[in-house]
PDB file of C-alpha atoms in Angstrom:
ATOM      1  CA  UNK M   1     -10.902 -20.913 -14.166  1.00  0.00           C
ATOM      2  CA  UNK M   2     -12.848 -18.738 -12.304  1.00  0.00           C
ATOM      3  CA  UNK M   3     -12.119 -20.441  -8.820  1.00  0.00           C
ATOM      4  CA  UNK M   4      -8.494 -19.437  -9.763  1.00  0.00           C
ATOM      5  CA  UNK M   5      -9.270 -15.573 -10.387  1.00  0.00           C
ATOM      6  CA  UNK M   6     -11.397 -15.199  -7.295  1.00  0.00           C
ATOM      7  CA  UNK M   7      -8.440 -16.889  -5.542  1.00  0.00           C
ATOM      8  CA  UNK M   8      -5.936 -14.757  -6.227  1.00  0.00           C
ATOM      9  CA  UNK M   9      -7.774 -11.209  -6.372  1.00  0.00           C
ATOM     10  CA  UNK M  10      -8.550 -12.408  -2.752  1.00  0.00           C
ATOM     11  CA  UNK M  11      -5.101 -13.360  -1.577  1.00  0.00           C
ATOM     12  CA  UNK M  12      -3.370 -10.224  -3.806  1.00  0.00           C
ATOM     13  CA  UNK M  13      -5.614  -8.239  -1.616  1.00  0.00           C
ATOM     14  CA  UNK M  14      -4.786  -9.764   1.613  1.00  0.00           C
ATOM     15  CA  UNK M  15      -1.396  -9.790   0.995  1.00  0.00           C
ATOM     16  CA  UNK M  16      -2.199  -5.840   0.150  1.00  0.00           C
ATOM     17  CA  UNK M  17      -3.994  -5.654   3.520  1.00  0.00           C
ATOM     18  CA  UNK M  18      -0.775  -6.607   5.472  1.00  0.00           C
ATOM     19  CA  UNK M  19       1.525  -3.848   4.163  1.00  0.00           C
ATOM     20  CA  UNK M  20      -1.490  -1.253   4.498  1.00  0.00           C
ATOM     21  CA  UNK M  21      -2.249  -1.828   7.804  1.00  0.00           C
ATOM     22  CA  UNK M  22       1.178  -2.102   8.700  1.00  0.00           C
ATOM     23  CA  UNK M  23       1.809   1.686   6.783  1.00  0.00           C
ATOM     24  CA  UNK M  24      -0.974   2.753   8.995  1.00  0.00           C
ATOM     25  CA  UNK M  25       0.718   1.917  12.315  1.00  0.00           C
ATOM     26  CA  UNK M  26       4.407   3.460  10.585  1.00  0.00           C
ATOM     27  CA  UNK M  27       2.098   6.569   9.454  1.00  0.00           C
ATOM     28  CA  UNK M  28       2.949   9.907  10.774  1.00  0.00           C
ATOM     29  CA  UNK M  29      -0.086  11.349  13.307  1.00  0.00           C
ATOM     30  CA  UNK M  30      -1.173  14.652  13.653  1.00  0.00           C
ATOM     31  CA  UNK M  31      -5.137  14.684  12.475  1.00  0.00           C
ATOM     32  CA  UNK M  32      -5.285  11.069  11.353  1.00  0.00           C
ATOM     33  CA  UNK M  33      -6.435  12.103   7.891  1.00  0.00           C
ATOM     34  CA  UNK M  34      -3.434  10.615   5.997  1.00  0.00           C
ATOM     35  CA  UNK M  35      -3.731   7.165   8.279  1.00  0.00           C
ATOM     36  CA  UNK M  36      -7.509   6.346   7.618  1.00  0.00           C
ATOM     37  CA  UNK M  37      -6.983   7.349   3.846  1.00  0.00           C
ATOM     38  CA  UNK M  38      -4.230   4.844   3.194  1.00  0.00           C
ATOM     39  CA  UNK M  39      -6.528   2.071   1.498  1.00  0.00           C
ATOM     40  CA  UNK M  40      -6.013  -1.361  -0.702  1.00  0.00           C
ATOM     41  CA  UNK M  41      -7.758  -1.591  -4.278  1.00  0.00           C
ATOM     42  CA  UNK M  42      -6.962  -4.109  -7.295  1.00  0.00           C
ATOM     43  CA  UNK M  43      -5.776  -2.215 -10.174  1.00  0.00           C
ATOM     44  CA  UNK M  44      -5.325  -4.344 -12.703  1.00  0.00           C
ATOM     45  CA  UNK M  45      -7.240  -7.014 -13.690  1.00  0.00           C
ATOM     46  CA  UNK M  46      -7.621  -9.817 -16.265  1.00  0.00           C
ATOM     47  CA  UNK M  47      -7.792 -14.058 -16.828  1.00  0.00           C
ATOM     48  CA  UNK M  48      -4.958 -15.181 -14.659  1.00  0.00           C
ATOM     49  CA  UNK M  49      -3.490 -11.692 -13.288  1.00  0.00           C
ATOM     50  CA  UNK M  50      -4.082  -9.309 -10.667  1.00  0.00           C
ATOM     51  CA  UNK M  51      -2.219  -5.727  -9.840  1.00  0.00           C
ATOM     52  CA  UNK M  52      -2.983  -4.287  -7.049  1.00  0.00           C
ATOM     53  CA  UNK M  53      -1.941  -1.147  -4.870  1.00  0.00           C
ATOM     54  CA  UNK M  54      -1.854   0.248  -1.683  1.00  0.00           C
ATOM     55  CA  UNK M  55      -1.893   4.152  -1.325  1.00  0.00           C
ATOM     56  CA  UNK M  56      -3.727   7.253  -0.285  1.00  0.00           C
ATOM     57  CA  UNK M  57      -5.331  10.082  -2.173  1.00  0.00           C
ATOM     58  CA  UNK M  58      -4.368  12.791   0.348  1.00  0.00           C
ATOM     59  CA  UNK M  59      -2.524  15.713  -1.397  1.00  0.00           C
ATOM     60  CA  UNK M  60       0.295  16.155   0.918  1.00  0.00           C
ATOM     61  CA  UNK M  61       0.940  11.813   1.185  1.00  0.00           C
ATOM     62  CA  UNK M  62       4.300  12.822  -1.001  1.00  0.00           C
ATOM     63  CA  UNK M  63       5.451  15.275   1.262  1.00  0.00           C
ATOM     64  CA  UNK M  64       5.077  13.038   4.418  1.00  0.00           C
ATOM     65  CA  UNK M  65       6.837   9.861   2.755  1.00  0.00           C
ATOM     66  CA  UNK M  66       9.798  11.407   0.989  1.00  0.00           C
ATOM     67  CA  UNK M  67      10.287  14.884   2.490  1.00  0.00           C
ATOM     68  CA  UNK M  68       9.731  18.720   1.126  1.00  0.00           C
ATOM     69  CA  UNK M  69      12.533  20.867   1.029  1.00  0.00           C
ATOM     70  CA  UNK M  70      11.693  24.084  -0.978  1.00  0.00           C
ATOM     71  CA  UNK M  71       8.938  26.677  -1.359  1.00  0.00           C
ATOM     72  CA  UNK M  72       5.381  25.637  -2.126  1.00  0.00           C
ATOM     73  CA  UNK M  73       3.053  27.443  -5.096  1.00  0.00           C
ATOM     74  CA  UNK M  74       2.369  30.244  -2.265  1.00  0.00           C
ATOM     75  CA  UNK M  75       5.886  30.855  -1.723  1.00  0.00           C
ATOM     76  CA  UNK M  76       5.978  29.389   1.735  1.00  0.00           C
ATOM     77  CA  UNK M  77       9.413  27.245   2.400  1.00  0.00           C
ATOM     78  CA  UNK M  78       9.399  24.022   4.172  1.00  0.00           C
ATOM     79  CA  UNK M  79      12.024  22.409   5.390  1.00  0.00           C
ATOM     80  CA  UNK M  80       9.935  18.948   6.204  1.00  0.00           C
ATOM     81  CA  UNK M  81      11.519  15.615   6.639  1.00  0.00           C
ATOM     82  CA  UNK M  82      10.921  12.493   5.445  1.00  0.00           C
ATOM     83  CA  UNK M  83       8.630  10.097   7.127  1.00  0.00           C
ATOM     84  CA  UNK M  84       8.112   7.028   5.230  1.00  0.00           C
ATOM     85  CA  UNK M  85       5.602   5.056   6.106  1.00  0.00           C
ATOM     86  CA  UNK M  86       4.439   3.142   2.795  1.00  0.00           C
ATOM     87  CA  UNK M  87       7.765   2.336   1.486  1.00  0.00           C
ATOM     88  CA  UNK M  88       8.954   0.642   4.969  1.00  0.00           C
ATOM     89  CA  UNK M  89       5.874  -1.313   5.095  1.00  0.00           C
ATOM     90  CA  UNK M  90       5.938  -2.845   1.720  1.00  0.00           C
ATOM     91  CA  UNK M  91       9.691  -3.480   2.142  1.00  0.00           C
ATOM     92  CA  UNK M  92       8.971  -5.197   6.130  1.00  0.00           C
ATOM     93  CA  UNK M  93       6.274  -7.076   4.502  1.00  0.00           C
ATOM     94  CA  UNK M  94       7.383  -8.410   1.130  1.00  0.00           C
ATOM     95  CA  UNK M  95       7.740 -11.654   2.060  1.00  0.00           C
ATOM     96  CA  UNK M  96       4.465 -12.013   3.913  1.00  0.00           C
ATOM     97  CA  UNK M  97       2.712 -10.705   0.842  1.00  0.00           C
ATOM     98  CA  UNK M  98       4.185 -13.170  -1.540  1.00  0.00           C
ATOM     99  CA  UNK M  99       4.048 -16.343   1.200  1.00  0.00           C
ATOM    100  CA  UNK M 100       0.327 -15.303   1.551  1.00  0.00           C
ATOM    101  CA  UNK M 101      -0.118 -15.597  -2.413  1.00  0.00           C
ATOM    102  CA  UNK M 102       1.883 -18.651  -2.842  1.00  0.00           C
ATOM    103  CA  UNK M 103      -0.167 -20.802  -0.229  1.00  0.00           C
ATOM    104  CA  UNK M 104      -3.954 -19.483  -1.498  1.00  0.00           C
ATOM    105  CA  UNK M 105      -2.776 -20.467  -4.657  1.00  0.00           C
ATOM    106  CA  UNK M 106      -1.215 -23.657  -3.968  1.00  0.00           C
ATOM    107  CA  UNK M 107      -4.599 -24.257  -2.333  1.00  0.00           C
ATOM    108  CA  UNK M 108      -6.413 -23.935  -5.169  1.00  0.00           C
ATOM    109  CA  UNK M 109      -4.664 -25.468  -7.600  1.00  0.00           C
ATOM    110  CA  UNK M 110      -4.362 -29.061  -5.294  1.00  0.00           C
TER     111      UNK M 110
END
């Protein structure tokens, strides 16, 4: 029922809050723009099922994570390397995520 559903949202989130907080401290630092706009939020949501996602809105997120190696709409060539930060995180923290699911819903359904 509805305990259920507020259950999980919570503990998908949680889980969520473990991999973004750990892509914050992995996040590369020049202004700190990119680090405080990494950010949890439930995506998808109906009876029994919750998506969620952790990611940023900041243009250039893409270029930090995976790398830029060519010339930009202006012209300008970068040769920028990758510095993942997201990926790393969700891949350190994949079994966190689900152990944190799996006991708040164990909980509930006792």
């Amino acid at each position: 029922g509805d305990a259920f559903d507020d259950k999980l949202r919570a503990a998908v989130l949680s889980g969520c809050l473990i991999v973004q907080n750990d892509a914050k401290e992995k996040c590369a630092y020049l202004t700190g723009n990119l680090r405080s706009s990494i950010h949890s939020k439930v995506a998808k949501e109906k009876k029994g099922y919750v998506e969620a996602e952790v990611g940023t809105n900041v243009v250039y997120a893409k270029r930090i994570e995976y790398g830029f190696n060519q010339a930009d709409k202006l012209g300008r060539v970068y040769h920028q390397k990758a510095q993942p930060y997201l990926r790393p995180a969700l891949d350190k923290n994949k079994k966190k995520v689900v152990a944190e699911i799996g006991s708040a819903l164990k909980e509930v359904l006792r």
